[in-house]
Amino acid sequence: MSEDLHSHSHSHADVLNDSNDHSQEHGHSHGHDHGGHGHCNHSHDMPSSSEQEAEMEAISSVVTSFLYYKTYALNNAIYRRLKCIDELSEPHRQIVASLGTIDKIKRAETLIRENYKLMLDIVYSSSVGSMPDPAGDAGVFKEWLKRFFEVRQSAGKQEVSDSHMKKLYGTMKLFVRDWSSEGADERRLTYGPLIEALEDEFSDIAPESRGSVRVLVPGAGLGRLAYDICCRGFSTQGNEFSYFMLFASNYILNSSLEERQHAVYPYIHQFSHVACSEDQMRAVYIPDALPRDMPYSATAEFSMTAGDFIEVYGADDEKEKWDAIVTCFFMDTAKNVLAYLDTIWHALKPGAVWVNLGPLLWHFDNVAGESSIEFTRDEFLELAVKMGFVFDESKNKEDILLPYTADPKSMLQYTYHAFMCVARKPK
């Protein structure tokens, strides 16, 4: 299996807009790229110099967030709390000290530094050849590397936005969801029905013979759903847009040599809804499965692509190319969901299937400076029918209770009432 990364010409300029931050603690977000097994080549126009510069700014912004994680987290999670304790009256300070609170905060400081080592590893693994040059121009990527080292040398001098750091914190929680044993229950609830529907659709084909069945997973996040589908024998390609997930998924997919190789402390920044300190301080080990180990790798190809879903899969060379498209917590990331549906229709072969599961947390709803069209669930389903999709009503489900990057030990739990639908593009 090759480990080459494949990229598409596109712009990540929107990622730089803080108003587009949709990785809030209780929301879900998508965006990204990857290294894969197999090959996927698309011909797109070369980007303009302004598009290249926007791409550079997007990369630099995300790299900066990884590199300034330690400074940001220590200032916001540690030092301001220690300052508050210092400002207490002496009797109150002694009581707090007797609880071990100061020791707990200092322990959290140590664990943030451990997380920072992982952040540096993630950026470094992408800087030494795994990251594709989205412009197809080696000079642009070399310039990015130059800026990368300049940023490292000026550590502490450049500020990052709160929204970018929220995205980075959210990426840590996605490691738990996608690549840890602790996330297994969440994956079973969310990915399980999608995989079951896909296997039911191709039940007449033995797993070892499914390599000819091509499955696309838009909004692939850190790649676990696409990986799990490939492990069932299907040739699978994930697509993502966000450089936060691009960097993280590249790392987990291409740099993991053994199970539980990396420790991450995803809950160390949370001081609310905590029952005991050990819950907050606990390590989560990733990955729980090696991406390199796929039972049907001789026949099933696995790959990840970077780029905007509509731009990449609305291209002429993607027309009627896919036997199935699986969307998970993805459709509500659209500004215009009709464009998503058009792209799905364009990419599916006649007779092919679309399997969808997720909520309707429309990501651009009430975002300053953005406009979008939001639909109810019933309107969404009717819209898909009007655009030509034929639903299998027996497989449509409502009120599926799902968490998203939930901390099972938290005293506060959020649950989505999601829905699932299975539709076909008529022959």
XYZ file of C-alpha atoms in Angstrom:
427
model
C 0.000 0.000 0.000
C 1.458 3.312 -0.987
C 1.578 6.204 1.431
C 1.428 8.972 -1.155
C -0.705 12.016 -0.491
C -2.861 13.346 -3.272
C -4.135 16.885 -3.440
C -6.521 18.981 -5.457
C -6.171 22.567 -6.519
C -8.463 24.578 -4.270
C -8.475 27.422 -1.800
C -8.714 27.213 1.960
C -9.180 30.942 2.331
C -12.521 30.460 4.085
C -10.755 28.605 6.864
C -9.097 31.859 7.844
C -12.406 33.551 8.591
C -12.989 33.318 12.324
C -16.711 33.813 11.844
C -16.749 30.417 10.147
C -15.668 28.576 13.269
C -17.889 25.536 13.587
C -15.817 23.406 15.880
C -17.440 24.754 18.975
C -17.495 22.429 21.924
C -20.933 21.095 21.121
C -20.907 21.392 17.353
C -19.283 19.349 14.636
C -17.040 20.443 11.839
C -15.349 19.150 8.747
C -12.624 20.052 6.445
C -9.253 18.151 5.024
C -6.582 15.846 3.110
C -4.553 12.668 3.033
C -2.205 10.042 2.258
C -3.600 7.024 0.797
C -3.276 3.599 -0.557
C -3.924 3.601 -4.275
C -4.012 6.552 -6.613
C -6.382 9.377 -7.391
C -5.396 11.961 -9.919
C -7.578 14.882 -10.955
C -6.756 17.584 -13.428
C -7.737 21.071 -12.299
C -6.687 24.505 -13.400
C -3.578 25.878 -11.777
C -4.476 28.391 -9.078
C -3.704 32.067 -9.508
C -1.018 33.784 -7.462
C -3.698 35.245 -5.184
C -5.149 31.764 -4.651
C -1.682 30.428 -3.870
C -1.176 33.213 -1.353
C -4.544 32.440 0.248
C -3.497 28.802 0.447
C -0.225 29.804 2.074
C -2.052 31.962 4.595
C -4.407 29.104 5.426
C -1.527 26.693 5.985
C 0.440 29.225 8.015
C -2.576 30.004 10.175
C -3.127 26.361 11.049
C 0.585 25.660 11.576
C 0.688 28.632 13.924
C -2.194 27.195 15.926
C -0.364 23.902 16.421
C 2.886 25.629 17.326
C 1.299 28.048 19.797
C -0.845 25.444 21.481
C 1.408 25.362 24.541
C 1.555 29.134 24.974
C -2.178 29.523 24.485
C -3.212 26.592 26.672
C -0.880 27.517 29.514
C -2.051 31.128 29.518
C -5.741 30.267 29.389
C -5.973 27.042 31.349
C -3.134 27.317 33.860
C -1.638 30.717 34.557
C -4.862 32.652 34.933
C -6.138 30.065 37.423
C -2.951 30.232 39.444
C -3.251 34.021 39.367
C -6.802 33.792 40.728
C -5.575 31.621 43.578
C -2.769 34.083 44.329
C -5.346 36.856 44.596
C -7.400 35.011 47.225
C -7.205 35.982 50.844
C -4.638 33.998 52.814
C -7.266 31.858 54.646
C -8.993 31.016 51.370
C -5.700 30.303 49.642
C -4.738 27.854 52.393
C -8.058 26.039 52.082
C -7.663 25.733 48.306
C -4.078 24.525 48.731
C -5.215 21.901 51.243
C -7.549 20.426 48.619
C -4.614 19.819 46.289
C -6.048 22.241 43.729
C -2.714 23.939 43.079
C -1.011 20.588 42.600
C -3.799 19.581 40.209
C -3.326 22.711 38.111
C 0.431 22.192 37.991
C -0.127 18.601 36.915
C -2.370 19.902 34.152
C 0.496 22.170 33.108
C 2.741 19.126 32.703
C 0.132 17.341 30.590
C -0.341 20.362 28.344
C 3.382 20.203 27.673
C 2.953 16.532 26.777
C 0.181 17.460 24.347
C 2.507 20.035 22.829
C 5.023 17.335 21.950
C 2.269 15.657 19.961
C 1.403 18.958 18.258
C 5.023 19.370 17.154
C 5.143 15.784 15.911
C 1.997 16.353 13.859
C 3.382 19.461 12.173
C 6.820 17.934 11.689
C 5.384 14.787 10.090
C 3.613 16.995 7.563
C 6.644 19.191 6.931
C 8.993 16.425 5.828
C 7.226 15.352 2.682
C 3.813 13.967 3.546
C 1.925 17.210 2.998
C 0.947 17.747 -0.614
C 1.458 21.065 -2.295
C -2.107 22.095 -3.130
C -0.935 24.295 -5.958
C 1.110 21.614 -7.661
C 4.123 23.918 -7.433
C 7.123 22.764 -5.415
C 8.196 26.375 -4.932
C 5.032 27.187 -3.007
C 5.560 24.270 -0.675
C 9.203 25.225 -0.107
C 8.031 28.712 0.799
C 5.615 27.181 3.286
C 8.482 25.221 4.855
C 10.511 28.422 5.137
C 7.651 30.137 6.923
C 7.197 27.097 9.125
C 10.711 27.373 10.499
C 10.395 31.150 10.824
C 7.300 30.640 12.946
C 9.099 28.146 15.156
C 11.974 30.554 15.703
C 9.604 33.364 16.694
C 7.606 31.249 19.152
C 5.527 33.318 21.512
C 5.472 36.428 19.311
C 2.521 35.625 17.082
C -1.016 35.452 18.393
C -3.659 32.931 17.370
C -7.410 33.370 17.409
C -9.631 31.750 20.003
C -11.643 30.144 17.205
C -8.565 28.461 15.765
C -7.611 27.093 19.162
C -11.142 25.762 19.636
C -10.699 23.932 16.346
C -7.420 22.488 17.588
C -9.000 21.383 20.871
C -11.821 19.850 18.829
C -9.297 17.968 16.715
C -7.912 16.354 19.876
C -11.410 15.133 20.725
C -11.761 13.774 17.207
C -8.688 11.640 17.886
C -10.726 10.083 20.695
C -13.823 9.591 18.547
C -12.044 8.127 15.538
C -8.888 6.429 16.742
C -9.211 5.305 20.367
C -10.871 2.404 22.135
C -12.670 5.016 24.247
C -14.437 6.221 21.099
C -15.596 2.735 20.097
C -19.136 3.153 21.446
C -19.602 6.469 19.657
C -18.333 4.941 16.417
C -20.628 1.940 16.866
C -23.646 4.228 17.238
C -22.704 6.550 14.375
C -20.607 4.636 11.869
C -22.204 1.247 12.542
C -25.557 1.945 10.826
C -23.818 3.422 7.782
C -21.527 0.434 7.354
C -24.426 -1.958 7.930
C -26.486 -0.227 5.225
C -23.540 -0.326 2.833
C -22.884 -4.014 3.434
C -26.587 -4.751 3.015
C -26.536 -2.932 -0.310
C -23.671 -5.116 -1.580
C -24.501 -8.288 0.339
C -24.250 -10.359 -2.832
C -20.521 -9.580 -3.083
C -18.065 -11.353 -0.769
C -15.758 -9.004 1.197
C -12.681 -10.281 -0.610
C -14.314 -9.360 -3.936
C -15.574 -5.877 -3.048
C -12.457 -4.055 -4.206
C -14.186 -3.106 -7.448
C -16.912 -1.285 -5.482
C -15.844 2.354 -5.099
C -17.131 4.249 -2.051
C -16.682 7.976 -1.430
C -16.818 9.502 2.069
C -17.055 13.326 1.969
C -16.271 15.180 5.184
C -14.115 12.268 6.268
C -12.681 13.949 9.365
C -9.748 11.936 10.662
C -10.503 9.089 8.279
C -11.835 6.336 10.545
C -15.182 5.828 8.811
C -13.447 5.595 5.434
C -10.894 3.207 6.948
C -13.583 1.005 8.510
C -15.446 0.840 5.206
C -12.234 -0.166 3.442
C -11.707 -2.857 6.080
C -14.992 -4.368 4.830
C -13.376 -4.813 1.436
C -14.610 -1.694 -0.388
C -12.217 0.598 -2.259
C -12.734 3.787 -0.300
C -11.764 7.414 -0.679
C -12.261 10.046 2.003
C -12.378 13.738 1.203
C -11.717 16.618 3.589
C -11.112 20.355 3.570
C -9.892 21.699 6.933
C -6.153 21.869 7.422
C -6.594 21.080 11.120
C -7.940 17.669 10.224
C -5.624 17.416 7.232
C -2.566 17.624 9.479
C -3.999 15.354 12.172
C -5.271 12.654 9.837
C -2.051 12.645 7.844
C -0.234 11.999 11.099
C -2.449 9.198 12.352
C -2.786 7.494 8.961
C 0.838 7.684 7.886
C 2.956 7.936 11.038
C 1.477 5.274 13.316
C 3.672 2.214 13.704
C 1.900 0.435 16.550
C -1.391 0.504 18.419
C -1.675 2.929 21.348
C 1.532 4.597 20.191
C 0.531 8.149 21.088
C -0.976 9.583 24.276
C -3.238 12.618 24.093
C -4.902 14.496 26.941
C -7.988 15.938 25.227
C -9.902 17.002 28.334
C -7.113 18.828 30.127
C -8.477 22.236 29.097
C -11.932 21.625 30.583
C -12.530 22.644 34.192
C -16.354 22.579 34.181
C -18.632 19.545 34.542
C -15.764 17.503 36.010
C -16.579 14.891 38.653
C -13.000 14.143 39.667
C -9.519 15.239 38.665
C -8.610 11.875 37.161
C -11.390 12.259 34.598
C -9.901 15.539 33.420
C -6.296 14.344 33.501
C -6.751 10.963 31.872
C -4.765 9.988 28.810
C -6.361 8.581 25.700
C -4.130 6.355 23.588
C -4.238 6.353 19.816
C -4.582 4.613 17.475
C -6.603 1.594 18.586
C -6.125 0.109 15.107
C -3.276 0.467 12.653
C -4.335 2.179 9.424
C -1.709 0.141 7.590
C -3.412 -3.122 8.557
C -6.351 -3.738 6.252
C -7.607 -7.288 5.752
C -8.441 -6.824 2.066
C -5.586 -4.525 1.100
C -4.722 -6.729 -1.869
C -7.977 -5.766 -3.598
C -9.379 -2.721 -1.778
C -7.716 0.661 -2.217
C -7.766 3.372 0.440
C -7.049 7.050 -0.167
C -7.784 10.506 1.193
C -8.040 13.712 -0.804
C -7.857 17.380 0.093
C -10.222 19.936 -1.295
C -13.677 21.402 -1.394
C -16.182 18.611 -2.006
C -18.091 20.526 -4.674
C -14.962 21.632 -6.549
C -13.296 18.229 -6.483
C -16.201 15.877 -7.123
C -18.173 18.211 -9.340
C -15.345 18.013 -11.871
C -15.879 16.298 -15.209
C -13.455 13.495 -14.390
C -15.565 12.530 -11.351
C -18.830 12.152 -13.244
C -20.612 8.850 -12.525
C -17.485 7.390 -10.977
C -18.744 6.135 -7.599
C -20.817 3.105 -6.626
C -21.742 4.577 -3.251
C -21.392 7.848 -1.353
C -21.582 7.824 2.440
C -22.175 11.130 4.250
C -21.888 11.289 8.036
C -22.468 14.560 9.948
C -21.708 16.269 6.651
C -24.750 17.585 4.795
C -25.373 20.411 7.268
C -21.899 21.833 6.648
C -23.162 23.261 3.339
C -23.909 26.890 2.631
C -26.125 25.621 -0.167
C -27.119 22.005 0.356
C -28.558 21.877 -3.167
C -24.993 22.170 -4.461
C -24.009 19.211 -2.266
C -26.912 17.185 -3.655
C -25.974 18.169 -7.215
C -22.414 17.003 -6.589
C -23.531 13.695 -5.083
C -25.797 13.125 -8.074
C -22.992 14.037 -10.480
C -20.481 11.670 -8.859
C -22.775 8.650 -8.439
C -23.095 6.060 -11.164
C -26.640 5.417 -12.411
C -28.183 2.964 -9.953
C -25.642 3.813 -7.247
C -26.561 4.463 -3.612
C -26.228 7.417 -1.226
C -26.275 6.671 2.505
C -26.622 9.621 4.892
C -26.701 10.015 8.669
C -26.486 13.130 10.788
C -28.216 16.106 12.371
C -29.086 19.459 10.840
C -26.790 21.844 12.663
C -26.560 24.181 9.701
C -23.044 25.513 10.048
C -23.573 28.942 8.550
C -26.858 29.682 10.294
C -26.682 33.139 11.926
C -22.974 33.525 11.136
C -22.060 37.167 10.643
C -21.083 37.976 7.081
C -22.314 34.652 5.715
C -25.499 33.673 3.936
C -26.927 30.183 3.684
C -30.175 28.314 3.155
C -31.415 26.146 6.022
C -34.036 23.429 5.630
C -36.004 21.277 8.042
C -35.457 17.531 7.919
C -38.714 17.004 6.018
C -37.834 19.775 3.569
C -34.372 18.304 3.086
C -35.792 14.887 2.203
C -38.395 16.386 -0.133
C -35.700 18.491 -1.748
C -33.615 15.389 -2.491
C -36.651 13.714 -4.072
C -37.306 16.751 -6.273
C -33.687 16.562 -7.415
C -34.191 12.971 -8.561
C -33.146 10.738 -5.656
C -35.337 7.745 -4.849
C -35.421 6.848 -1.153
C -35.761 3.396 0.328
C -38.386 4.361 2.905
C -37.855 1.123 4.830
C -34.314 2.240 5.664
C -35.070 5.841 6.607
C -34.852 6.387 10.366
C -35.605 9.324 12.653
C -34.648 10.351 16.196
C -31.382 8.445 16.287
C -29.748 9.591 19.526
C -26.075 10.321 18.871
C -23.221 12.002 20.741
C -20.420 13.843 18.953
C -16.898 13.832 20.414
C -18.537 13.404 23.805
C -16.584 12.921 27.012
C -18.449 9.981 28.563
C -17.189 10.983 31.999
C -18.408 14.577 31.788
C -21.271 15.723 34.018
C -22.816 17.392 30.955
C -23.848 15.396 27.894
C -25.193 16.663 24.571
C -27.167 14.399 22.268
C -28.219 14.893 18.657
C -31.569 13.603 17.408
C -30.176 12.602 14.037
C -31.786 10.957 11.040
C -30.650 8.409 8.491
C -31.686 7.940 4.883
C -30.729 5.658 2.020
C -31.360 6.877 -1.521
C -30.555 5.775 -5.038
C -29.759 7.553 -8.259
C -32.052 5.844 -10.786
C -30.523 3.969 -13.691
